[in-house]
C-alpha cells in the first residue's frame, strides 16, 4: 500500500481537489486521513472536518469522518498527545484507512510549518508512516518559485522521501511553463504536474453560502442550487449600477441593504444568482414574491454591507459531495496535467 | 435666593388674577380671558395689565405688573413669547404665585432654551408655571374662568386635565351638551413645570371633584405620576385618554425588553397598575366621567341584563365580557325575582328576556324587582322598538327607576326609530345614563366595576424593593460595574453578569471561567455533568452566531471537542477577536421558561417586564409591564396578567410552579435597576421556573450600561 502525504506551502493551494481529481482519474481504491483539521464542523456534539466528510462519502469509506482527524486546535492536541502518542495514533489511523486500499492519502496542514509544535507537520507525518511526500504549490508565480526553491533546500535538510511537486492553479499555463519550466527542472525536484486555474472550481453554491453565513432564506428557496461566480455590491444608485461593467455578468451575487427595493428589483431584472440583504432589513412582501417567482434566493444577514462583503470574500469554495460537475473537472485536470503514474500503487 | 414653592391649591383657589395682555379688543385672547372672568362672576380681584392702561370691561387696567400691591395668586400671560421672560421676572418681583402662560412659541417649536429660562426665573421666586401654550384655567372652587374657553361652564364634579388646548376647549363645550358639570379644567400644554402629578395632589383631596379625567399626549415625569396615582384612585376614579397609539418606536434591539416595550403598551400597563382606567376614545371618556360622577358603585359582582330582545341581549353579553362585567348566573333565584315579569316563553337566564311582547309596565315591574333585590348589584336595561312598547312612556319609567333606587349602578340602552331616539335624547339631556349603543352602556358599568375592584386591591408594600436591595453584596456589584466601565464597555460579559446576579441573590447556574482546555475539563468535573460551554470574549456579543456555544456536554471527551469547536469557530468568525477563554456552566434542567426584563423607560423611569420566555419571546409577545416601585402583590398581579399564566399553575397533570421564588426574582431584578443608576437594561432569558419549592434558575443574564457621555439611556 502506498502512503502519500500531500502537503502545501499555503492554505487553499488545492490539496483536496487534486486528491479527488487524481483518485478519480486513476480509478482504484483509496484511503484518506486528515490528521490536523481546519474546516471544522460541529453539530449535535459531533466534531469533524468538512474534507473528511467529503472523502467518506465520495469513496464510501468504512469509517466515520470524526475518526479521520485527530484534532483542530493546538491546545487540544497538546493536551492529548505527545510525540510518541501522536506517532502511534497516526500509524493506527493509516493502517485502518489503508486496509484493503491501494493508496492512502494523508492530507497535511495549511503549510509546511503547520502542526510542528504538536508533531503533525508534513515531514513528521511522512517519517512516522515511512511514506512519501507530495507538495502542492499555488498562488502567484513569483511566490510559487520561492516555495519551490525553499522546499528544495528544506527537503534536502530533512531527508524525507519526496515524490515531487504539483504546481496548481496556474493562470497561464503556456506562459508559466515557458518562463519557469527550465528553472524548476534545474532544482532537481520532480514536477508531477502543472495544473491550470479552473474558474468553474471557484463558484460558490448558494446553499453553501447560507450555511457559512448563518443566513436566513427569506425567498427563492427553489433556487438554492444556483452557483455564484462573482459579487456585486449594490451600494450606489441604480443608474450608476447599471453603468457598471460587472452589473450584467452572469451568476453574480448581489449584496445590498434590505431597504434598497430599487436595487433588489434591478438585481432580479438582470437574473442575479442570489441576493443577500444586509442589516436584517426586509423589503416589502411584493419584492420577495418576485424573487420567489424568479427562483432567486434572497438571504438575510444581520451585518452591515461592508462586513457582509468581508465575510463572503473570506469564504472558500469548498468541494461538496453533490458537486459532480466540479469533480469531473478535477478528474479531467488530473488526466491532462498530472503524472498519474507517480500516484498509482 | 430661592423662595418656597407656591402651594398648588392657589392655582385652584386664587384670590386674585392678573391678565398680562388684557385687551379691550374683543377678538384678542387677552380680551376673551377678561370676558370669561367677568362672566363667571369671579369674586376675587382682577388686574387687567395693558401698557396703554384705560378701562377693560369696566375694570381699570394697570400699565404694568409693578403697579400691583400685595401680590397676586394667578397671572395669565398672553403676550408674545419674546416678552414673556421679562413678564415672568416682573411677576416674581411682585410676589406672584402661579403663572398660566397662554403664549405659544416655546419648546413645541424647538425653543426649549427660552422655556427653560422661564422656569429658572420662576423657580428663583418660588412661582409655579402652568403651560406654556395653554388655554387657561377654570376652577369652580373659586368661580374662576381664567381661560379663553367656553364662557358658561356648569359647575359640577368632573375635573379635566388636558394637554391639548383645542381639544380641551372642545371638551368643555361637549360637557355642557352632555350635562356634565366641571369642578376644574386645567390646560397643561408643554408642562414645563406644573404637570398632571402636581394637579392631582390638589384634585384628589378636593371635595368638589368626584372624577378626574386626564387627556395626555406624552408623559414627562412618569415616576412622579406613578407615585401619586395609586393613592388618587383609592379616593376617586381617574380616567385617562391618551393619544399616540402609533407603531412601536424603533427601540434599540439590545434587549428583548427594549424591543417589546412599545410606548403605548407600557403606558397602558402602568395605568392599569395604578388603577387608572384608560378610555378608548373621547365619547367613552366623557361617558365614564358622567356616569361615575353620579352613579353609586356596585356592592358586588352580580350584574343582570334585562332585555326585550334576544339579539341585543347577546350583544350586551359580548360587551360584558369585553368590559369584565360578570353576569349573575343564579337562574333559580332570578326566576323567583322575575316570576311576575317574564312571560312563560321568556327566559330567566341572564340576559333576562322579558320578550318582544313586553309592555312598558313590564319594564316597570322587572326593573323594580331587580333593583329591590340585594343580590342584584348592577342592572343593564335594554330594549328594542316594538309595536307594543310605548316609547313615549320610556322617560317616565326610567326616571322612576332612577329616582327610587339610587343605590346601585343602572344603565339603559334602547334602539329604534324616531320615538325611541326622542326619548333617549330627552333623557340624555337630563343627564340620565341612557345610551344609543349597548356597548357604551356596558362600558360605563364596566368602569364602575373597575373602580370598585381597584378600591379593594391590597396594593402591598412597595418598600420590598428597598428591603431586597439591602441584601445585595453591593461592594461586589460595584466592583464588577467599575471593571466594565474601566474596560470601556457598556455591556457585561456573561461571567460578569453572572457574578452580579449572584451578588444580588438571583439564582444562577454554577459557572467557572476557564482560560484553557485543562481548566475547562477541571471546571466541568467540578460542576458536574452535563455542562454548557460559552465563549468569553468582549469582541463577540452574539455567541450563537459565532458558533460560540455548546450545550449538553456529558463527559470529558465532549468537553474537549466543544472547547476545540468553540475556539475554532470564534476565531473564524472574528479573527481579530480577543478570546479570553470559555465559561463552563451547569446545564440547567428543563422547566417553564420565562423572561424578566428591566429598563429605564423614557417616560416612566425604571420599569420591569415579565413574560413567557425563550427564543420566541418576540414572536409570542406574551409579556406584562410594571413601573417601579413594585410591591409583591403587584408583582403577583403582573405574573397573573400574562396569557400563559396557566402554565405556571400547572397544566395537563403538571405540578404548580414555584411562583413565590419567581416573584422574588422579579423584585430583585427591579431592585438591581433601582439601586444602580448606571445600568440601563437587564434581561434574564430564560428564567427557568421549576415545581413549587424547587426554585428558579436564571440561565442567561444580559446587562447593559448607560452611555457615559450622555448620562442617559443606552
Coordinates of N, CA, C and O in Angstrom, one line a residue, chain B residues 341-401:
Chain B
X341 N -92.7 39.1 36.0 CA -92.5 40.0 34.8 C -92.0 39.3 33.6 O -92.1 39.9 32.5
X342 N -91.6 38.1 33.7 CA -91.2 37.3 32.5 C -92.3 36.4 32.0 O -92.7 35.5 32.8
X343 N -92.8 36.5 30.8 CA -93.8 35.6 30.4 C -93.3 34.2 30.3 O -92.1 33.9 30.3
X344 N -94.2 33.3 30.1 CA -93.8 31.8 30.0 C -92.8 31.5 29.0 O -91.9 30.7 29.2
X345 N -92.8 32.2 27.9 CA -91.9 31.9 26.8 C -90.7 32.8 26.8 O -89.9 32.9 25.9
X346 N -90.5 33.5 27.9 CA -89.3 34.4 28.1 C -88.2 33.5 28.7 O -88.2 32.3 28.6
X347 N -87.2 34.2 29.2 CA -86.0 33.4 29.7 C -85.6 34.1 31.0 O -85.4 35.3 31.1
X348 N -85.3 33.2 32.0 CA -84.7 33.7 33.3 C -83.2 33.7 33.3 O -82.5 34.2 34.1
X349 N -82.6 33.1 32.2 CA -81.2 33.0 32.1 C -80.7 34.4 31.8 O -81.3 35.1 31.0
X350 N -79.6 34.8 32.4 CA -79.0 36.1 32.1 C -78.4 36.2 30.7 O -77.5 35.4 30.4
X351 N -78.9 37.0 29.8 CA -79.8 38.1 29.9 C -81.3 37.7 30.1 O -81.7 36.7 29.5
X352 N -81.9 38.3 31.1 CA -83.3 38.0 31.3 C -84.2 38.6 30.2 O -84.1 39.8 30.0
X353 N -84.9 37.7 29.5 CA -85.6 38.2 28.3 C -87.1 38.3 28.7 O -87.8 37.3 28.9
X354 N -87.6 39.5 28.7 CA -89.0 39.7 29.0 C -89.8 39.7 27.7 O -91.0 40.0 27.7
X355 N -89.1 39.4 26.6 CA -89.7 39.2 25.3 C -90.2 40.5 24.6 O -90.4 41.5 25.2
X356 N -90.3 40.3 23.3 CA -90.8 41.4 22.4 C -92.2 41.8 22.7 O -92.6 42.9 22.2
X357 N -92.9 41.1 23.5 CA -94.3 41.5 23.8 C -94.4 42.3 25.1 O -95.5 42.7 25.5
X358 N -93.2 42.6 25.6 CA -93.2 43.4 26.9 C -93.8 44.8 26.7 O -93.4 45.5 25.8
X359 N -94.6 45.1 27.6 CA -95.2 46.5 27.6 C -94.3 47.4 28.5 O -93.5 46.8 29.3
X360 N -94.5 48.6 28.5 CA -93.8 49.5 29.4 C -94.0 49.1 30.9 O -93.1 49.2 31.7
X361 N -95.2 48.6 31.2 CA -95.5 48.2 32.5 C -94.6 47.0 33.0 O -94.1 47.0 34.1
X362 N -94.3 46.2 32.0 CA -93.4 45.0 32.3 C -92.0 45.5 32.6 O -91.3 44.9 33.5
X363 N -91.6 46.5 31.9 CA -90.3 47.1 32.2 C -90.3 47.7 33.6 O -89.4 47.5 34.4
X364 N -91.4 48.4 34.0 CA -91.5 49.0 35.3 C -91.3 47.9 36.4 O -90.6 48.0 37.3
X365 N -92.1 46.8 36.1 CA -92.1 45.7 37.2 C -90.8 45.0 37.3 O -90.3 44.8 38.3
X366 N -90.2 44.7 36.1 CA -88.9 43.9 36.2 C -87.8 44.8 36.7 O -86.9 44.3 37.4
X367 N -87.8 46.0 36.3 CA -86.7 46.9 36.8 C -86.8 47.0 38.3 O -85.8 46.9 39.0
X368 N -88.0 47.3 38.7 CA -88.2 47.5 40.2 C -87.8 46.2 40.9 O -87.2 46.2 42.0
X369 N -88.2 45.0 40.4 CA -87.9 43.7 41.0 C -86.4 43.6 41.1 O -85.8 43.2 42.1
X370 N -85.7 43.9 40.1 CA -84.2 43.8 40.0 C -83.6 44.7 41.0 O -82.7 44.4 41.8
X371 N -84.0 46.0 41.0 CA -83.4 47.0 41.9 C -83.7 46.7 43.4 O -82.9 47.1 44.2
X372 N -84.8 46.1 43.6 CA -85.1 45.9 45.1 C -84.3 44.7 45.6 O -84.1 44.6 46.8
X373 N -83.8 43.8 44.8 CA -83.2 42.6 45.3 C -81.7 42.9 45.7 O -80.9 43.4 44.9
X374 N -81.3 42.4 46.8 CA -80.0 42.7 47.3 C -78.9 41.9 46.5 O -77.8 42.4 46.5
X375 N -79.3 40.8 45.9 CA -78.3 40.1 45.2 C -78.1 40.5 43.8 O -77.2 40.0 43.0
X376 N -78.8 41.5 43.3 CA -78.6 42.1 42.0 C -77.8 43.4 42.3 O -78.3 44.3 43.0
X377 N -76.5 43.4 41.9 CA -75.7 44.5 42.3 C -75.6 45.6 41.2 O -75.2 46.7 41.5
X378 N -75.9 45.3 40.0 CA -76.0 46.3 38.9 C -76.9 45.8 37.8 O -77.1 44.6 37.7
X379 N -77.5 46.7 37.1 CA -78.5 46.4 36.1 C -78.3 47.1 34.8 O -77.9 48.3 34.7
X380 N -78.4 46.3 33.7 CA -78.3 46.8 32.4 C -79.7 46.6 31.7 O -80.1 45.4 31.5
X381 N -80.4 47.6 31.4 CA -81.7 47.5 30.8 C -81.6 47.9 29.3 O -81.2 48.9 29.0
X382 N -82.1 46.9 28.5 CA -82.0 47.1 27.1 C -83.4 47.0 26.5 O -84.3 46.4 27.1
X383 N -83.5 47.6 25.3 CA -84.8 47.5 24.7 C -84.7 47.8 23.2 O -83.9 48.6 22.7
X384 N -85.5 47.0 22.4 CA -85.7 47.3 21.0 C -87.1 47.8 20.8 O -88.0 47.4 21.5
X385 N -87.2 48.7 19.8 CA -88.5 49.2 19.5 C -89.4 48.1 19.0 O -89.0 47.3 18.2
X386 N -90.6 48.0 19.6 CA -91.6 47.0 19.1 C -92.9 47.7 19.0 O -93.1 48.9 19.4
X387 N -93.8 46.9 18.4 CA -95.2 47.5 18.2 C -95.9 47.8 19.5 O -96.7 48.7 19.5
X388 N -95.5 47.1 20.5 CA -96.3 47.2 21.7 C -95.6 48.1 22.8 O -96.2 48.4 23.8
X389 N -94.4 48.4 22.6 CA -93.6 49.2 23.6 C -93.9 50.7 23.4 O -93.7 51.2 22.3
X390 N -94.4 51.3 24.4 CA -94.8 52.7 24.4 C -93.5 53.5 24.7 O -93.2 53.8 25.8
X391 N -92.9 53.9 23.6 CA -91.6 54.7 23.7 C -91.8 56.0 24.5 O -90.9 56.5 25.2
X392 N -93.0 56.6 24.3 CA -93.2 57.9 24.9 C -93.2 57.8 26.4 O -93.0 58.8 27.1
X393 N -93.5 56.6 26.9 CA -93.6 56.5 28.4 C -92.2 56.1 29.0 O -92.0 56.0 30.2
X394 N -91.3 55.9 28.1 CA -89.9 55.4 28.5 C -89.3 56.4 29.5 O -88.8 55.9 30.5
X395 N -89.3 57.7 29.2 CA -88.6 58.6 30.1 C -89.2 58.5 31.5 O -88.5 58.5 32.5
X396 N -90.5 58.4 31.6 CA -91.1 58.3 32.9 C -90.7 57.0 33.7 O -90.4 57.1 34.9
X397 N -90.7 55.9 33.0 CA -90.2 54.7 33.6 C -88.8 54.7 34.1 O -88.5 54.3 35.2
X398 N -88.0 55.3 33.2 CA -86.6 55.3 33.6 C -86.4 56.3 34.8 O -85.6 56.0 35.7
X399 N -87.0 57.4 34.7 CA -86.9 58.4 35.8 C -87.4 57.9 37.1 O -86.8 58.1 38.2
X400 N -88.4 57.1 37.0 CA -89.0 56.5 38.2 C -88.0 55.5 38.8 O -87.7 55.5 40.0
X401 N -87.4 54.7 37.9 CA -86.4 53.7 38.4 C -85.2 54.4 39.1 O -84.8 54.0 40.1

